[in-house]
PDB file of C-alpha atoms and ligand atoms in Angstrom:
ATOM      1  CA  UNK I  25      -0.005  -0.014   0.014  1.00  0.00           C
ATOM      2  CA  UNK I  26       1.468   3.352  -1.063  1.00  0.00           C
ATOM      3  CA  UNK I  27       0.935   6.016   1.577  1.00  0.00           C
ATOM      4  CA  UNK I  28       1.812   9.643   1.002  1.00  0.00           C
ATOM      5  CA  UNK I  29       2.001  12.177   3.852  1.00  0.00           C
ATOM      6  CA  UNK I  30       0.594  15.598   3.397  1.00  0.00           C
ATOM      7  CA  UNK I  31       2.044  17.724   6.193  1.00  0.00           C
ATOM      8  CA  UNK I  32       1.106  21.309   7.041  1.00  0.00           C
ATOM      9  CA  UNK I  33      -0.217  23.786   9.516  1.00  0.00           C
ATOM     10  CA  UNK I  34      -3.668  24.005   7.839  1.00  0.00           C
ATOM     11  CA  UNK I  35      -4.631  27.208   9.673  1.00  0.00           C
ATOM     12  CA  UNK I  36      -7.144  26.830   8.187  1.00  0.00           C
ATOM     13  CA  UNK I  37      -7.397  24.225   5.371  1.00  0.00           C
ATOM     14  CA  UNK I  38      -8.250  26.022   2.018  1.00  0.00           C
ATOM     15  CA  UNK I  39      -9.790  24.899  -1.164  1.00  0.00           C
ATOM     16  CA  UNK I  40      -6.189  24.802  -2.517  1.00  0.00           C
ATOM     17  CA  UNK I  41      -5.253  22.182   0.123  1.00  0.00           C
ATOM     18  CA  UNK I  42      -8.408  20.291  -0.665  1.00  0.00           C
ATOM     19  CA  UNK I  43      -7.629  20.296  -4.362  1.00  0.00           C
ATOM     20  CA  UNK I  44      -4.194  18.789  -3.646  1.00  0.00           C
ATOM     21  CA  UNK I  45      -5.594  16.130  -1.298  1.00  0.00           C
ATOM     22  CA  UNK I  46      -8.207  15.167  -3.923  1.00  0.00           C
ATOM     23  CA  UNK I  47      -5.508  14.865  -6.605  1.00  0.00           C
ATOM     24  CA  UNK I  48      -3.274  12.852  -4.260  1.00  0.00           C
ATOM     25  CA  UNK I  49      -6.118  10.534  -3.353  1.00  0.00           C
ATOM     26  CA  UNK I  50      -6.385   9.568  -6.981  1.00  0.00           C
ATOM     27  CA  UNK I  51      -2.674   8.864  -7.188  1.00  0.00           C
ATOM     28  CA  UNK I  52      -1.938   7.009  -4.037  1.00  0.00           C
ATOM     29  CA  UNK I  53      -3.557   4.201  -2.017  1.00  0.00           C
ATOM     30  CA  UNK I  54      -3.576   6.301   1.189  1.00  0.00           C
ATOM     31  CA  UNK I  55      -3.180   9.993   1.904  1.00  0.00           C
ATOM     32  CA  UNK I  56      -2.317  10.798   5.463  1.00  0.00           C
ATOM     33  CA  UNK I  57      -2.851  14.425   6.234  1.00  0.00           C
ATOM     34  CA  UNK I  58      -0.764  15.437   9.200  1.00  0.00           C
ATOM     35  CA  UNK I  59      -1.490  18.654  11.046  1.00  0.00           C
ATOM     36  CA  UNK I  60       1.505  20.216  12.698  1.00  0.00           C
ATOM     37  CA  UNK I  61       1.355  21.672  16.164  1.00  0.00           C
ATOM     38  CA  UNK I  62       3.634  24.486  14.775  1.00  0.00           C
ATOM     39  CA  UNK I  63       3.571  26.745  17.874  1.00  0.00           C
ATOM     40  CA  UNK I  64       6.142  28.969  16.102  1.00  0.00           C
ATOM     41  CA  UNK I  65       3.470  30.115  13.698  1.00  0.00           C
ATOM     42  CA  UNK I  66       0.959  30.852  16.485  1.00  0.00           C
ATOM     43  CA  UNK I  67      -2.047  29.447  14.631  1.00  0.00           C
ATOM     44  CA  UNK I  68      -5.464  31.096  15.136  1.00  0.00           C
ATOM     45  CA  UNK I  69      -7.137  27.663  15.285  1.00  0.00           C
ATOM     46  CA  UNK I  70      -6.194  25.113  17.850  1.00  0.00           C
ATOM     47  CA  UNK I  71      -4.704  21.840  16.762  1.00  0.00           C
ATOM     48  CA  UNK I  72      -8.071  20.027  17.435  1.00  0.00           C
ATOM     49  CA  UNK I  73      -9.923  22.703  15.467  1.00  0.00           C
ATOM     50  CA  UNK I  74      -7.541  22.400  12.486  1.00  0.00           C
ATOM     51  CA  UNK I  75      -7.765  18.593  12.553  1.00  0.00           C
ATOM     52  CA  UNK I  76     -11.561  18.728  12.741  1.00  0.00           C
ATOM     53  CA  UNK I  77     -11.695  21.085   9.737  1.00  0.00           C
ATOM     54  CA  UNK I  78      -9.421  18.804   7.718  1.00  0.00           C
ATOM     55  CA  UNK I  79     -11.658  15.861   8.692  1.00  0.00           C
ATOM     56  CA  UNK I  80     -14.892  17.636   7.720  1.00  0.00           C
ATOM     57  CA  UNK I  81     -13.554  18.770   4.333  1.00  0.00           C
ATOM     58  CA  UNK I  82     -12.044  15.475   3.323  1.00  0.00           C
ATOM     59  CA  UNK I  83     -14.814  13.139   4.692  1.00  0.00           C
ATOM     60  CA  UNK I  84     -15.934  12.257   1.192  1.00  0.00           C
ATOM     61  CA  UNK I  85     -12.524  10.715   0.374  1.00  0.00           C
ATOM     62  CA  UNK I  86     -12.385   7.158   1.753  1.00  0.00           C
ATOM     63  CA  UNK I  87      -8.571   6.783   1.420  1.00  0.00           C
ATOM     64  CA  UNK I  88      -7.724   9.982   3.288  1.00  0.00           C
ATOM     65  CA  UNK I  89      -6.951  10.071   7.034  1.00  0.00           C
ATOM     66  CA  UNK I  90      -5.987  12.842   9.366  1.00  0.00           C
ATOM     67  CA  UNK I  91      -3.743  13.029  12.405  1.00  0.00           C
ATOM     68  CA  UNK I  92      -1.622  15.481  14.349  1.00  0.00           C
ATOM     69  CA  UNK I  93       2.205  15.502  14.165  1.00  0.00           C
ATOM     70  CA  UNK I  94       5.135  17.015  15.803  1.00  0.00           C
ATOM     71  CA  UNK I  95       8.795  16.318  15.344  1.00  0.00           C
ATOM     72  CA  UNK I  96      10.813  15.524  12.251  1.00  0.00           C
ATOM     73  CA  UNK I  97       8.967  14.706   9.082  1.00  0.00           C
ATOM     74  CA  UNK I  98      11.388  11.965   8.039  1.00  0.00           C
ATOM     75  CA  UNK I  99      10.679  10.218  11.351  1.00  0.00           C
ATOM     76  CA  UNK I 100       7.030  10.278  10.576  1.00  0.00           C
ATOM     77  CA  UNK I 101       7.647   9.003   6.995  1.00  0.00           C
ATOM     78  CA  UNK I 102       9.650   6.098   8.414  1.00  0.00           C
ATOM     79  CA  UNK I 103       7.182   5.214  11.194  1.00  0.00           C
ATOM     80  CA  UNK I 104       4.190   5.388   8.807  1.00  0.00           C
ATOM     81  CA  UNK I 105       6.156   3.344   6.168  1.00  0.00           C
ATOM     82  CA  UNK I 106       5.174   6.066   3.684  1.00  0.00           C
ATOM     83  CA  UNK I 107       6.657   6.787   0.267  1.00  0.00           C
ATOM     84  CA  UNK I 108       7.337  10.283   1.363  1.00  0.00           C
ATOM     85  CA  UNK I 109       5.787  13.762   1.491  1.00  0.00           C
ATOM     86  CA  UNK I 110       3.319  15.631  -0.717  1.00  0.00           C
ATOM     87  CA  UNK I 111       3.748  19.403  -0.949  1.00  0.00           C
ATOM     88  CA  UNK I 112       1.915  21.961  -3.102  1.00  0.00           C
ATOM     89  CA  UNK I 113       3.752  24.224  -5.578  1.00  0.00           C
ATOM     90  CA  UNK I 114       1.880  27.354  -6.487  1.00  0.00           C
ATOM     91  CA  UNK I 115       4.753  29.506  -7.736  1.00  0.00           C
ATOM     92  CA  UNK I 116       8.486  30.036  -7.786  1.00  0.00           C
ATOM     93  CA  UNK I 117       8.636  31.177  -4.189  1.00  0.00           C
ATOM     94  CA  UNK I 118       7.090  27.934  -3.073  1.00  0.00           C
ATOM     95  CA  UNK I 119       9.794  26.078  -4.988  1.00  0.00           C
ATOM     96  CA  UNK I 120      12.547  28.157  -3.323  1.00  0.00           C
ATOM     97  CA  UNK I 121      11.070  27.359   0.059  1.00  0.00           C
ATOM     98  CA  UNK I 122      10.306  23.726  -0.616  1.00  0.00           C
ATOM     99  CA  UNK I 123      13.322  22.463  -2.543  1.00  0.00           C
ATOM    100  CA  UNK I 124      15.855  22.762   0.331  1.00  0.00           C
ATOM    101  CA  UNK I 125      13.411  20.883   2.680  1.00  0.00           C
ATOM    102  CA  UNK I 126      12.928  18.148   0.088  1.00  0.00           C
ATOM    103  CA  UNK I 127      16.693  17.831  -0.449  1.00  0.00           C
ATOM    104  CA  UNK I 128      17.518  17.711   3.319  1.00  0.00           C
ATOM    105  CA  UNK I 129      14.728  15.281   3.971  1.00  0.00           C
ATOM    106  CA  UNK I 130      16.122  13.074   1.262  1.00  0.00           C
ATOM    107  CA  UNK I 131      19.676  13.406   2.794  1.00  0.00           C
ATOM    108  CA  UNK I 132      18.276  12.413   6.178  1.00  0.00           C
ATOM    109  CA  UNK I 133      16.177   9.563   4.710  1.00  0.00           C
ATOM    110  CA  UNK I 134      17.326   8.445   1.274  1.00  0.00           C
ATOM    111  CA  UNK I 135      13.981   6.681   0.557  1.00  0.00           C
ATOM    112  CA  UNK I 136      11.949   9.817   1.356  1.00  0.00           C
ATOM    113  CA  UNK I 137      10.398  11.178  -1.785  1.00  0.00           C
ATOM    114  CA  UNK I 138       8.818  14.600  -1.999  1.00  0.00           C
ATOM    115  CA  UNK I 139       6.026  14.695  -4.507  1.00  0.00           C
ATOM    116  CA  UNK I 140       5.057  18.150  -5.674  1.00  0.00           C
ATOM    117  CA  UNK I 141       1.614  18.808  -7.066  1.00  0.00           C
ATOM    118  CA  UNK I 142       0.169  22.073  -8.498  1.00  0.00           C
ATOM    119  CA  UNK I 143      -3.362  23.011  -7.600  1.00  0.00           C
ATOM    120  CA  UNK I 144      -5.871  23.985 -10.303  1.00  0.00           C
ATOM    121  CA  UNK I 145      -5.208  27.541 -11.506  1.00  0.00           C
ATOM    122  CA  UNK I 146      -8.130  29.073  -9.668  1.00  0.00           C
ATOM    123  CA  UNK I 147      -6.540  27.971  -6.408  1.00  0.00           C
ATOM    124  CA  UNK I 148      -2.946  29.074  -7.122  1.00  0.00           C
ATOM    125  CA  UNK I 149      -3.082  32.275  -5.252  1.00  0.00           C
ATOM    126  CA  UNK I 150      -4.843  31.051  -2.143  1.00  0.00           C
ATOM    127  CA  UNK I 151      -2.889  30.792   1.073  1.00  0.00           C
ATOM    128  CA  UNK I 152      -4.082  30.260   4.708  1.00  0.00           C
ATOM    129  CA  UNK I 153      -2.343  33.476   5.582  1.00  0.00           C
ATOM    130  CA  UNK I 154      -4.318  35.622   3.135  1.00  0.00           C
ATOM    131  CA  UNK I 155      -7.531  33.848   3.918  1.00  0.00           C
ATOM    132  CA  UNK I 156      -7.020  34.680   7.590  1.00  0.00           C
ATOM    133  CA  UNK I 157      -6.229  38.290   6.853  1.00  0.00           C
ATOM    134  CA  UNK I 158      -9.169  38.865   4.483  1.00  0.00           C
ATOM    135  CA  UNK I 159     -11.512  37.176   6.860  1.00  0.00           C
ATOM    136  CA  UNK I 160     -10.321  39.084   9.933  1.00  0.00           C
ATOM    137  CA  UNK I 161     -10.933  42.378   7.993  1.00  0.00           C
ATOM    138  CA  UNK I 162     -14.453  41.401   7.150  1.00  0.00           C
ATOM    139  CA  UNK I 163     -13.858  40.191   3.581  1.00  0.00           C
ATOM    140  CA  UNK I 164     -15.747  37.308   1.905  1.00  0.00           C
ATOM    141  CA  UNK I 165     -13.555  34.186   1.729  1.00  0.00           C
ATOM    142  CA  UNK I 166     -16.297  31.839   0.654  1.00  0.00           C
ATOM    143  CA  UNK I 167     -14.596  31.247  -2.736  1.00  0.00           C
ATOM    144  CA  UNK I 168     -11.351  30.162  -1.020  1.00  0.00           C
ATOM    145  CA  UNK I 169     -12.514  27.867   1.797  1.00  0.00           C
ATOM    146  CA  UNK I 170     -15.140  25.221   2.311  1.00  0.00           C
ATOM    147  CA  UNK I 171     -18.368  26.211   4.053  1.00  0.00           C
ATOM    148  CA  UNK I 172     -17.362  24.536   7.285  1.00  0.00           C
ATOM    149  CA  UNK I 173     -14.164  26.576   7.379  1.00  0.00           C
ATOM    150  CA  UNK I 174     -16.081  29.760   6.571  1.00  0.00           C
ATOM    151  CA  UNK I 175     -18.330  29.094   9.546  1.00  0.00           C
ATOM    152  CA  UNK I 176     -15.308  28.443  11.778  1.00  0.00           C
ATOM    153  CA  UNK I 177     -13.630  31.670  10.696  1.00  0.00           C
ATOM    154  CA  UNK I 178     -16.800  33.624  11.350  1.00  0.00           C
ATOM    155  CA  UNK I 179     -17.122  32.059  14.887  1.00  0.00           C
ATOM    156  CA  UNK I 180     -13.519  32.854  15.549  1.00  0.00           C
ATOM    157  CA  UNK I 181     -13.941  36.518  14.466  1.00  0.00           C
ATOM    158  CA  UNK I 182     -17.073  36.831  16.641  1.00  0.00           C
ATOM    159  CA  UNK I 183     -15.222  35.610  19.696  1.00  0.00           C
ATOM    160  CA  UNK I 184     -12.402  38.177  19.339  1.00  0.00           C
TER     161      UNK I 184
HETATM  162  O1  LIG Q  20       1.929  24.342   5.829  1.00  0.00           O
HETATM  163  P1  LIG Q  20       3.283  24.674   6.282  1.00  0.00           P
HETATM  164  O2  LIG Q  20       3.161  25.590   7.458  1.00  0.00           O
HETATM  165  O3  LIG Q  20       4.116  25.276   5.232  1.00  0.00           O
HETATM  166  O4  LIG Q  20       3.996  23.309   6.821  1.00  0.00           O
HETATM  167  C1  LIG Q  20       5.334  23.312   7.236  1.00  0.00           C
HETATM  168  C2  LIG Q  20       5.709  21.991   7.782  1.00  0.00           C
HETATM  169  C3  LIG Q  20       4.904  21.555   9.012  1.00  0.00           C
HETATM  170  C4  LIG Q  20       5.577  20.961   6.715  1.00  0.00           C
HETATM  171  C5  LIG Q  20       7.225  22.079   8.162  1.00  0.00           C
HETATM  172  O5  LIG Q  20       7.362  23.112   9.131  1.00  0.00           O
HETATM  173  C6  LIG Q  20       7.865  20.785   8.597  1.00  0.00           C
HETATM  174  O6  LIG Q  20       8.297  20.043   7.801  1.00  0.00           O
HETATM  175  N1  LIG Q  20       8.008  20.564   9.931  1.00  0.00           N
HETATM  176  C7  LIG Q  20       8.578  19.401  10.426  1.00  0.00           C
HETATM  177  C8  LIG Q  20       9.927  19.586  10.967  1.00  0.00           C
HETATM  178  C9  LIG Q  20      10.992  19.051  10.011  1.00  0.00           C
HETATM  179  O7  LIG Q  20      10.992  17.859   9.685  1.00  0.00           O
HETATM  180  N2  LIG Q  20      11.881  19.882   9.641  1.00  0.00           N
HETATM  181  C10 LIG Q  20      12.967  19.617   8.711  1.00  0.00           C
HETATM  182  C11 LIG Q  20      12.589  19.909   7.263  1.00  0.00           C
HETATM  183  S1  LIG Q  20      13.978  19.829   6.260  1.00  0.00           S
END
C-alpha cells in the first residue's frame, strides 16, 4: 500500500489544500494528512480545530486520514512506512522554500520522496495566511474555503 503524507499547519485548510488532497487521493492508495502543532506560527485555530476542519472537508474521500504531528517529518515518514511527502507548488517562491526541505529530507532519509503537485489555476493564489487576513478584515472568503471553514472563521472573528 502506497501512503503519502501531506504535512502542514492548515490554519485553516483552504480549497487549494483540498484540491491537492483530492489529486493525491487519486494517485496514492492512502493520503495521510498530518496537522503540525507549529507553535512557532501561533495558529489562530487550535490543533483540534484544525484537525476537525481537515476531517470535515475530506470526509468524502475514503482513502484520506488525518492525524496530528510534531517532530521531524522523516521520522514520521519512516514510522508510517510512507513513500514520502506531498507538498503543493503554487509559484517559484514555493519552490525556493520547498526544494531545500525536500533535499535535506532526502539526505536524512534516502527513501523519502517529495512529490510536488500544483493546484488547479483558480486555487494558485490562495494561502491560509491571506484567507485569515481577508476574513479578519471582514472580507468574503467563501470562494477560497469550504463552508465549514467559513463558519469556523466567522465564529473565531465573533469571539475576538
Ligand atoms: O503548511 P506549512 O506551514 O508550510 O507546513 C510546514 C511543515 C509543517 C511541513 C514544516 O514546518 C515541517 O516539515 N516541519 C517538520 C519539521 C521538520 O521535519 N523539519 C525539517 C525539514 S527539512
